[in-house]
């Protein structure tokens, strides 16, 4: 974060509130519903909420918004916590809206007692018809003017399980002519005989989102309740409940949600991909989930940098996936160890190398201040090189291998191609070279200049690994805005598996928390399913992209 960076509108607002004394201690919350794994959109909300209290003091709560018993699971609670911690944020209190069921119920009773809520036996369709339209006032339900005593008795029957699902609802009595449709007597409690992941079977009535969220904020003394723009029209209702209940005046502020190209960003849709086995799970490296990005090799720093760069806006927009890729590439450029791996191998045989073998030394990371230390790289007369680094009939400006051409073998010697062999299908199988003994990297006295450098792995020393190459999950920029089902737009080539790549032996010690640059091939990370016997690497991101951020 550079100091001269201008404040976003929420920071401005908070600075004003702190200066005027309206806010003494800043308290924010991150309120996920535990109905799926968190995605990069949530990361934006996490960075914003936790970032604000890191900057201005105060604290941030993690509150699970678990008022919908049917969709919520403990598995999701755990994964959401893991993801927030991995991003590097610490919550002050771990809280659950379901812990407030008693208090929320008490608030509902208070509204009834104040003549501000009633039990309605109208069906969903009746309620919908009575609601009217934005230009035409709604009509009162036949049950709107029941007595307080009758409402209290009926609400008690609802709570005591005496009524089946859907028999009636509790509605706030607000304003049937309000231009804001949400103010036309919204439902605040419904009957649902369902098991809850925390409260078990204690309740068979559950509060609606609007009756739970603001009051939970208020119970926790949240000063700035930050949510996405879909909730703008809910703000009036949020304020109404707080005012009528006379509880802590939390305030809601809205910002634009993150939308990213070539993916979808909704737990519900991501769940479909998981359930229909269109991906391997929530943490499939192609998923925009935090766990997917982690498995793909993204670092917390790269995700935070991305969130910082996109900033906080008041209007919806669509962010390029390539910006996210730019951020991880920049980060890995600083951290990743450089290694050599050959993904599509052909043999290179050095006919005049009589030493048998030798050990060369390679710097791990020329971009790092300490160069990341060094490693040993075994060299011998038979190497694997990349098929695409040899051309039988070289194109113009071809600086790699071709009959008669010279290249440098990275960290090693200059070689010149003398011959090659093909199989019956015309595929190159072997390339023959001679090497120049005086041209060893770092002590080159040959005086020969070559334009190309290629990577290689010594055939007798090489280890093998499975390598998974990923592409965009969808083949269109905005699958949500296309006609038909978003799943029709999945990219059929989003994953390519190379079952046997040759890797340099130092990679047997690879660990999951380090990224690796396979020289000239991209950034890779060890997959969580990798074992010493069966190494698996995921390509995090390629090395280059024409796109650069406007700075
Ligand atoms: P989803 O549709 O993916 O389930 P949601 O908004 O229903 O999203 P919640 O678990 O309710 O998911 O969200 C927790 C918090 O994360 C909310 O404050 C929400 O506004 C925020 N959030 C969710 N999606 C995004 C997004 N794409 N960009 C920014 N913030 C988001
Ligand atoms: Mg939600």
XYZ file of C-alpha atoms and ligand atoms in Angstrom:
583
model
C 0.000 0.000 0.000
C 1.688 3.216 -1.067
C 1.052 6.159 1.201
C -0.085 8.662 -1.350
C -2.809 6.303 -2.546
C -6.131 8.087 -2.283
C -8.755 6.841 0.136
C -11.643 4.776 -1.116
C -15.135 6.026 -0.260
C -15.497 3.709 2.722
C -12.166 4.818 4.161
C -13.248 8.427 3.728
C -16.460 7.759 5.549
C -14.689 5.985 8.393
C -12.091 8.710 8.763
C -14.955 11.215 9.086
C -16.762 9.089 11.644
C -13.596 8.649 13.678
C -12.747 12.349 13.523
C -16.234 13.493 14.453
C -16.273 11.037 17.348
C -19.338 9.294 15.961
C -17.277 6.112 15.932
C -15.090 5.426 18.956
C -13.866 1.977 18.032
C -14.239 0.716 14.516
C -15.931 -2.696 14.448
C -16.519 -4.577 11.198
C -17.537 -8.128 10.463
C -17.200 -10.648 7.695
C -20.523 -12.525 7.547
C -20.391 -15.562 5.266
C -23.259 -17.963 4.979
C -21.748 -21.431 5.537
C -23.388 -22.877 2.451
C -20.285 -23.434 0.329
C -16.608 -22.613 0.007
C -15.401 -19.023 -0.169
C -14.387 -17.574 -3.524
C -12.221 -14.704 -4.702
C -15.219 -12.358 -4.395
C -15.340 -13.154 -0.705
C -11.603 -12.499 -0.558
C -12.358 -8.961 -1.639
C -14.876 -8.524 1.184
C -12.440 -10.139 3.648
C -9.566 -7.850 2.614
C -11.868 -4.850 2.899
C -13.357 -5.635 6.319
C -10.182 -6.876 7.972
C -8.038 -4.340 6.121
C -10.068 -1.440 7.550
C -9.546 -2.458 11.170
C -5.877 -3.178 10.498
C -5.593 0.357 9.206
C -7.798 2.220 11.685
C -7.653 0.037 14.781
C -10.679 -1.694 16.256
C -11.488 -5.241 15.276
C -13.326 -7.536 12.896
C -15.640 -10.378 13.825
C -16.190 -13.513 11.853
C -19.897 -14.109 11.924
C -21.479 -17.100 10.269
C -24.796 -16.022 8.874
C -26.380 -19.386 9.483
C -30.095 -18.693 9.635
C -31.044 -21.034 6.803
C -30.886 -24.554 8.274
C -31.280 -26.420 5.008
C -28.154 -25.336 3.159
C -25.624 -24.969 5.940
C -22.958 -27.437 7.006
C -20.096 -27.627 9.458
C -17.756 -28.627 6.616
C -18.312 -25.174 5.144
C -17.761 -23.431 8.470
C -14.392 -25.154 8.751
C -13.293 -24.461 5.195
C -14.296 -20.808 5.479
C -12.218 -20.375 8.612
C -9.259 -22.103 7.030
C -9.434 -19.811 4.001
C -9.596 -16.590 6.019
C -6.666 -17.683 8.172
C -4.684 -18.685 5.132
C -5.210 -15.211 3.692
C -3.522 -14.010 6.866
C -6.396 -12.393 8.782
C -7.368 -12.878 12.411
C -10.890 -12.363 13.636
C -11.573 -11.116 17.126
C -14.671 -13.244 17.820
C -16.045 -16.290 16.091
C -19.807 -15.811 16.159
C -22.915 -17.393 14.724
C -26.183 -15.671 13.898
C -27.795 -18.870 15.191
C -26.398 -18.018 18.646
C -28.777 -15.065 18.572
C -31.921 -17.083 17.869
C -33.199 -16.394 21.373
C -32.532 -12.678 21.145
C -33.945 -12.460 17.638
C -37.063 -14.234 18.817
C -37.283 -11.714 21.660
C -37.013 -8.860 19.137
C -39.893 -10.355 17.170
C -42.031 -10.599 20.292
C -41.248 -6.966 21.062
C -42.387 -5.897 17.601
C -45.645 -7.809 18.091
C -46.144 -6.205 21.479
C -45.575 -2.797 19.929
C -48.165 -3.529 17.264
C -45.463 -3.692 14.617
C -45.746 -7.326 13.540
C -48.527 -9.814 12.830
C -48.989 -13.456 12.027
C -50.302 -13.897 8.520
C -52.080 -17.023 7.246
C -52.072 -15.840 3.645
C -50.372 -18.156 1.165
C -47.201 -17.076 -0.622
C -49.267 -16.372 -3.767
C -51.770 -14.266 -1.847
C -48.985 -12.264 -0.286
C -47.406 -11.737 -3.689
C -50.673 -10.482 -5.252
C -51.481 -8.254 -2.322
C -48.059 -6.644 -2.508
C -49.010 -4.457 -5.462
C -46.448 -3.018 -7.850
C -43.878 -0.265 -7.432
C -46.414 2.217 -8.789
C -49.489 0.797 -7.104
C -49.904 0.434 -3.346
C -50.370 -3.008 -1.820
C -53.570 -4.233 -0.178
C -53.692 -5.248 3.453
C -53.901 -8.932 4.242
C -57.076 -10.126 5.987
C -54.929 -10.887 9.041
C -53.183 -7.539 9.283
C -55.264 -6.163 12.102
C -55.364 -9.080 14.495
C -55.023 -8.184 18.141
C -51.657 -8.180 19.824
C -52.766 -10.987 22.112
C -53.826 -13.155 19.207
C -50.533 -12.472 17.410
C -48.534 -13.391 20.488
C -50.475 -16.623 20.913
C -50.108 -17.561 17.258
C -46.395 -16.745 17.202
C -46.011 -18.992 20.247
C -47.764 -21.838 18.411
C -45.444 -21.307 15.479
C -42.467 -21.543 17.802
C -43.820 -24.536 19.686
C -44.097 -26.620 16.551
C -47.876 -26.733 16.550
C -48.125 -25.622 12.937
C -46.775 -27.211 9.759
C -44.306 -25.544 7.371
C -45.950 -22.786 5.385
C -49.061 -22.522 7.607
C -48.308 -18.890 8.378
C -45.531 -16.338 8.672
C -44.702 -13.447 10.920
C -44.641 -10.144 9.042
C -43.497 -6.706 10.069
C -46.241 -4.116 9.827
C -44.625 -1.238 7.986
C -46.044 0.510 4.939
C -48.013 -1.114 2.132
C -47.651 1.992 -0.007
C -43.875 2.340 0.315
C -42.082 2.764 -3.010
C -39.558 0.286 -1.589
C -41.239 -3.085 -2.034
C -39.185 -4.544 0.814
C -40.968 -2.190 3.207
C -44.397 -3.580 2.308
C -44.763 -5.781 5.358
C -41.780 -8.096 4.845
C -41.854 -11.618 6.226
C -39.535 -11.838 9.220
C -40.085 -15.401 10.480
C -41.096 -18.584 8.718
C -41.897 -22.075 9.932
C -39.328 -24.651 8.885
C -39.196 -27.994 10.609
C -35.564 -28.587 9.753
C -32.446 -29.666 11.608
C -29.913 -26.879 12.040
C -26.158 -27.579 11.945
C -25.736 -25.925 15.366
C -29.057 -25.572 17.102
C -30.213 -29.028 16.082
C -33.978 -29.384 16.507
C -34.368 -26.601 19.081
C -36.126 -24.353 16.571
C -38.755 -24.843 13.938
C -39.107 -21.165 13.113
C -36.208 -19.318 11.526
C -35.682 -15.580 10.982
C -35.373 -14.246 7.441
C -32.093 -12.672 6.371
C -33.375 -9.120 6.841
C -34.489 -9.818 10.370
C -31.250 -11.527 11.316
C -28.493 -9.567 9.680
C -28.945 -6.049 10.974
C -29.893 -7.218 14.448
C -26.835 -9.464 14.605
C -24.713 -6.469 13.597
C -26.361 -4.475 16.336
C -25.902 -7.169 18.999
C -22.186 -7.168 18.161
C -21.882 -3.363 18.134
C -20.744 -3.420 14.518
C -20.179 0.211 13.553
C -19.794 -0.239 9.803
C -21.647 -3.134 8.241
C -20.240 -3.411 4.752
C -22.021 -5.436 2.108
C -22.466 -5.606 -1.634
C -24.731 -3.424 -3.767
C -27.629 -5.915 -3.956
C -28.440 -4.805 -0.431
C -28.947 -1.103 -1.125
C -32.722 -1.492 -1.072
C -32.489 -3.471 2.183
C -30.878 -0.559 4.010
C -34.195 1.150 4.755
C -35.480 -2.005 6.383
C -32.177 -2.509 8.220
C -32.528 0.954 9.731
C -36.241 0.498 10.482
C -35.724 -2.608 12.633
C -32.850 -1.025 14.532
C -34.873 2.112 15.173
C -38.057 0.329 16.244
C -36.158 -2.048 18.495
C -34.046 0.768 19.918
C -30.838 -1.221 19.659
C -27.212 -0.301 18.801
C -27.252 1.811 15.636
C -25.104 -0.204 13.235
C -24.974 1.332 9.764
C -24.893 -0.444 6.456
C -22.664 0.612 3.546
C -22.543 -0.979 0.132
C -19.766 -1.522 -2.407
C -19.637 -3.209 -5.815
C -19.124 -6.941 -5.754
C -16.220 -8.441 -7.624
C -17.044 -10.010 -10.967
C -14.248 -11.743 -12.819
C -14.049 -12.778 -16.480
C -14.145 -16.433 -17.558
C -15.626 -17.675 -14.328
C -18.744 -17.583 -12.175
C -18.828 -16.229 -8.673
C -21.660 -17.651 -6.671
C -21.516 -20.489 -4.209
C -24.741 -21.873 -5.615
C -23.305 -22.134 -9.118
C -19.931 -23.391 -7.977
C -21.778 -26.064 -6.013
C -23.436 -27.251 -9.232
C -20.026 -27.726 -10.820
C -18.950 -29.782 -7.816
C -22.133 -31.839 -7.530
C -22.273 -32.611 -11.226
C -18.594 -33.657 -11.218
C -17.704 -31.026 -13.765
C -14.690 -30.231 -11.572
C -12.896 -32.471 -9.076
C -14.188 -30.589 -6.023
C -14.431 -27.174 -4.402
C -10.643 -26.956 -4.459
C -10.201 -27.961 -8.081
C -7.378 -25.669 -9.266
C -9.660 -24.251 -11.971
C -12.213 -23.032 -9.457
C -12.296 -19.352 -8.372
C -12.539 -20.533 -4.774
C -9.839 -19.539 -2.324
C -9.080 -23.229 -1.784
C -8.859 -23.779 -5.547
C -6.515 -20.843 -5.981
C -4.386 -22.090 -3.087
C -4.152 -25.541 -4.643
C -3.327 -23.948 -7.963
C -0.317 -22.260 -6.345
C -1.648 -18.772 -5.636
C -0.149 -17.068 -2.585
C -2.130 -15.013 -0.047
C 0.027 -12.010 -0.975
C -0.949 -12.235 -4.638
C -4.650 -12.351 -3.776
C -4.345 -9.402 -1.409
C -2.421 -7.448 -4.011
C -5.175 -8.199 -6.514
C -7.846 -6.954 -4.117
C -5.790 -3.837 -3.460
C -5.411 -3.114 -7.159
C -9.088 -3.510 -8.054
C -10.058 -1.159 -5.245
C -13.502 -0.441 -3.898
C -16.107 0.856 -6.299
C -19.708 1.986 -6.054
C -20.660 0.623 -9.436
C -20.653 -2.965 -10.755
C -17.850 -3.860 -13.123
C -16.130 -6.880 -14.616
C -12.467 -7.415 -13.770
C -10.099 -9.192 -16.140
C -8.911 -12.598 -14.997
C -5.551 -11.602 -16.453
C -5.134 -9.035 -13.658
C -5.295 -11.840 -11.106
C -2.781 -13.798 -13.184
C -0.547 -10.755 -13.395
C -0.525 -10.510 -9.590
C 0.507 -14.117 -9.005
C 3.125 -13.940 -11.748
C 4.701 -10.851 -10.170
C 4.692 -12.477 -6.749
C 6.133 -15.792 -7.917
C 8.757 -14.010 -9.955
C 10.160 -12.828 -6.620
C 9.755 -16.093 -4.723
C 9.779 -19.097 -6.990
C 12.852 -21.253 -7.392
C 13.900 -21.769 -10.977
C 14.181 -25.384 -12.009
C 14.234 -27.373 -15.227
C 11.522 -29.726 -16.396
C 10.807 -31.135 -19.834
C 7.131 -31.588 -20.588
C 7.264 -33.016 -24.118
C 10.610 -34.802 -24.330
C 12.963 -35.813 -27.109
C 16.467 -37.142 -26.527
C 19.577 -35.058 -27.103
C 22.806 -37.057 -27.304
C 26.170 -35.360 -27.001
C 28.531 -37.500 -29.025
C 31.832 -35.980 -27.874
C 31.078 -35.776 -24.117
C 33.328 -38.466 -22.693
C 33.341 -37.434 -19.020
C 30.314 -39.607 -18.222
C 28.696 -37.116 -15.889
C 29.339 -33.993 -13.810
C 27.523 -31.792 -11.344
C 26.663 -28.236 -12.328
C 25.534 -25.469 -10.013
C 22.424 -23.383 -10.654
C 21.157 -20.299 -8.856
C 17.681 -20.846 -7.497
C 16.393 -17.376 -8.101
C 18.304 -14.658 -9.910
C 15.438 -12.240 -9.069
C 15.886 -12.632 -5.317
C 18.392 -10.537 -3.402
C 20.210 -13.578 -2.032
C 19.641 -15.402 -5.339
C 17.695 -17.973 -3.370
C 20.818 -20.070 -2.812
C 22.043 -22.641 -5.303
C 21.344 -26.238 -6.216
C 23.194 -29.068 -7.883
C 22.168 -30.124 -11.364
C 23.547 -33.373 -12.771
C 24.699 -33.291 -16.379
C 25.536 -36.166 -18.709
C 25.794 -37.027 -22.392
C 22.111 -37.950 -22.728
C 19.565 -35.297 -22.001
C 15.862 -34.752 -22.404
C 14.984 -31.557 -24.224
C 11.665 -30.081 -25.293
C 10.327 -31.303 -28.643
C 9.409 -27.751 -29.602
C 13.033 -26.641 -29.177
C 14.123 -28.513 -32.291
C 13.129 -27.680 -35.834
C 14.126 -29.853 -38.734
C 13.717 -26.996 -41.173
C 14.173 -23.907 -39.074
C 12.033 -20.845 -39.620
C 13.607 -17.415 -39.991
C 14.999 -16.050 -36.717
C 14.915 -19.492 -35.165
C 17.462 -19.357 -32.349
C 16.954 -22.823 -30.941
C 18.126 -26.220 -32.186
C 18.152 -27.167 -35.854
C 20.595 -29.064 -38.043
C 23.918 -27.215 -37.807
C 22.600 -24.669 -35.288
C 24.152 -23.850 -31.909
C 22.398 -23.156 -28.598
C 23.382 -22.905 -24.981
C 22.112 -25.554 -22.606
C 21.042 -23.582 -19.535
C 23.659 -23.693 -16.731
C 25.834 -25.916 -18.975
C 27.548 -25.823 -22.355
C 27.073 -24.637 -25.888
C 26.142 -27.482 -28.215
C 25.895 -27.745 -31.985
C 23.450 -30.053 -33.694
C 25.111 -32.543 -36.019
C 22.336 -35.003 -36.830
C 18.878 -36.271 -35.849
C 16.653 -39.333 -36.112
C 12.969 -39.812 -36.888
C 10.564 -42.679 -36.333
C 8.372 -44.228 -39.042
C 5.734 -41.533 -38.492
C 8.207 -38.756 -39.102
C 8.458 -37.732 -35.452
C 11.861 -36.654 -34.231
C 13.174 -39.149 -31.686
C 16.813 -38.160 -31.165
C 18.981 -35.161 -31.791
C 22.778 -35.512 -31.942
C 25.121 -32.730 -30.905
C 28.723 -31.997 -30.087
C 29.543 -29.769 -27.160
C 32.216 -27.141 -26.702
C 34.179 -27.983 -23.553
C 35.404 -24.364 -23.002
C 31.851 -22.973 -23.056
C 30.746 -23.996 -19.575
C 28.392 -21.417 -18.017
C 30.182 -19.047 -15.692
C 33.631 -19.981 -17.034
C 33.073 -19.651 -20.768
C 36.271 -18.936 -22.711
C 35.005 -20.152 -26.056
C 34.327 -16.699 -27.452
C 31.245 -18.088 -29.172
C 28.035 -16.096 -29.044
C 24.766 -17.944 -29.239
C 21.329 -16.380 -29.313
C 19.259 -19.191 -27.836
C 19.295 -20.950 -24.484
C 17.219 -24.060 -23.869
C 16.399 -26.087 -20.780
C 17.104 -29.798 -20.370
C 17.206 -32.628 -17.850
C 19.875 -35.333 -17.687
C 18.172 -38.548 -18.837
C 19.844 -40.906 -16.382
C 19.226 -38.570 -13.430
C 15.756 -37.303 -14.308
C 12.740 -37.987 -12.128
C 9.257 -38.142 -13.530
C 6.131 -36.269 -12.531
C 2.570 -35.775 -13.610
C 2.007 -32.220 -14.748
C -1.413 -30.612 -14.981
C -1.851 -27.626 -17.244
C -4.905 -25.466 -16.725
C -6.785 -23.033 -18.850
C -9.831 -20.867 -18.186
C -12.776 -22.748 -16.753
C -15.223 -21.101 -19.170
C -14.728 -20.227 -22.805
C -16.736 -16.992 -22.669
C -15.969 -13.844 -20.702
C -19.203 -13.712 -18.802
C -20.935 -17.103 -18.567
C -23.617 -15.547 -16.359
C -24.779 -13.170 -19.061
C -24.989 -15.742 -21.865
C -28.232 -17.363 -22.931
C -29.176 -20.706 -21.420
C -27.328 -22.561 -18.703
C -23.964 -21.166 -17.611
C -22.594 -24.707 -17.659
C -23.031 -24.846 -21.429
C -20.087 -22.469 -21.618
C -17.510 -24.576 -19.786
C -14.198 -24.720 -21.609
C -13.795 -28.380 -22.675
C -10.008 -27.936 -22.707
C -9.592 -26.395 -19.284
C -7.221 -29.141 -18.139
C -4.465 -31.035 -19.918
C -2.641 -33.783 -18.064
C 0.908 -34.698 -18.968
C 1.306 -38.058 -17.331
C 5.064 -38.259 -17.636
C 7.215 -35.175 -17.629
C 10.932 -35.297 -16.828
C 12.030 -33.087 -13.968
C 15.400 -32.318 -12.470
C 16.159 -34.439 -9.402
C 16.237 -31.498 -6.965
C 12.434 -31.418 -7.309
C 11.988 -34.590 -5.279
C 12.325 -32.245 -2.297
C 9.621 -29.892 -3.598
C 7.196 -28.607 -0.979
C 3.674 -27.346 -1.307
C 4.361 -23.909 0.125
C 6.942 -22.919 -2.470
C 6.279 -22.050 -6.068
C 8.594 -23.243 -8.829
C 9.376 -21.679 -12.116
C 9.883 -24.434 -14.653
C 12.250 -22.375 -16.768
C 10.571 -21.200 -19.992
C 7.406 -23.169 -19.126
C 5.618 -21.260 -16.403
C 5.072 -21.278 -12.652
C 4.132 -24.561 -11.024
C 3.279 -25.805 -7.582
C 3.137 -29.201 -5.973
C -0.405 -30.550 -5.839
C -1.808 -31.598 -2.501
C -2.326 -35.148 -3.821
C 1.337 -35.462 -4.733
C 3.377 -38.228 -3.060
C 7.134 -38.916 -3.211
C 6.396 -41.875 -5.515
C 3.976 -39.978 -7.684
C 4.839 -36.299 -7.916
C 2.119 -34.040 -9.287
C 2.598 -30.417 -10.298
C -0.060 -27.867 -11.199
C 0.679 -25.035 -13.535
C -0.242 -21.931 -11.592
C 0.189 -19.503 -14.458
C 2.184 -19.147 -17.656
C 5.230 -16.911 -17.825
C 3.973 -14.198 -20.073
C 0.855 -12.352 -20.934
C 0.716 -9.457 -23.314
C -1.603 -7.676 -20.897
C -0.151 -5.252 -18.349
C -2.031 -3.188 -15.789
C -2.415 0.517 -16.440
C -0.374 2.005 -13.680
P -22.681 -16.259 -2.991
O -23.769 -15.883 -3.942
O -21.406 -16.580 -3.650
O -23.113 -17.300 -2.014
P -23.192 -14.379 -0.999
O -23.135 -12.894 -1.031
O -24.509 -15.008 -0.855
O -22.392 -14.910 -2.206
P -22.242 -14.675 1.616
O -21.658 -15.881 2.238
O -23.573 -14.216 2.067
O -22.244 -14.971 0.089
O -21.204 -13.473 1.620
C -20.412 -13.072 2.696
C -19.902 -11.702 2.395
O -19.111 -11.704 1.220
C -21.044 -10.731 2.183
O -20.794 -9.557 2.903
C -21.021 -10.489 0.699
O -21.491 -9.212 0.399
C -19.549 -10.680 0.353
N -19.403 -11.119 -1.038
C -19.964 -12.197 -1.610
N -19.662 -12.262 -2.922
C -18.883 -11.191 -3.181
C -18.244 -10.692 -4.359
N -18.342 -11.311 -5.545
N -17.513 -9.564 -4.246
C -17.395 -8.941 -3.070
N -17.966 -9.355 -1.936
C -18.706 -10.460 -1.973
Mg -25.780 -15.105 0.690
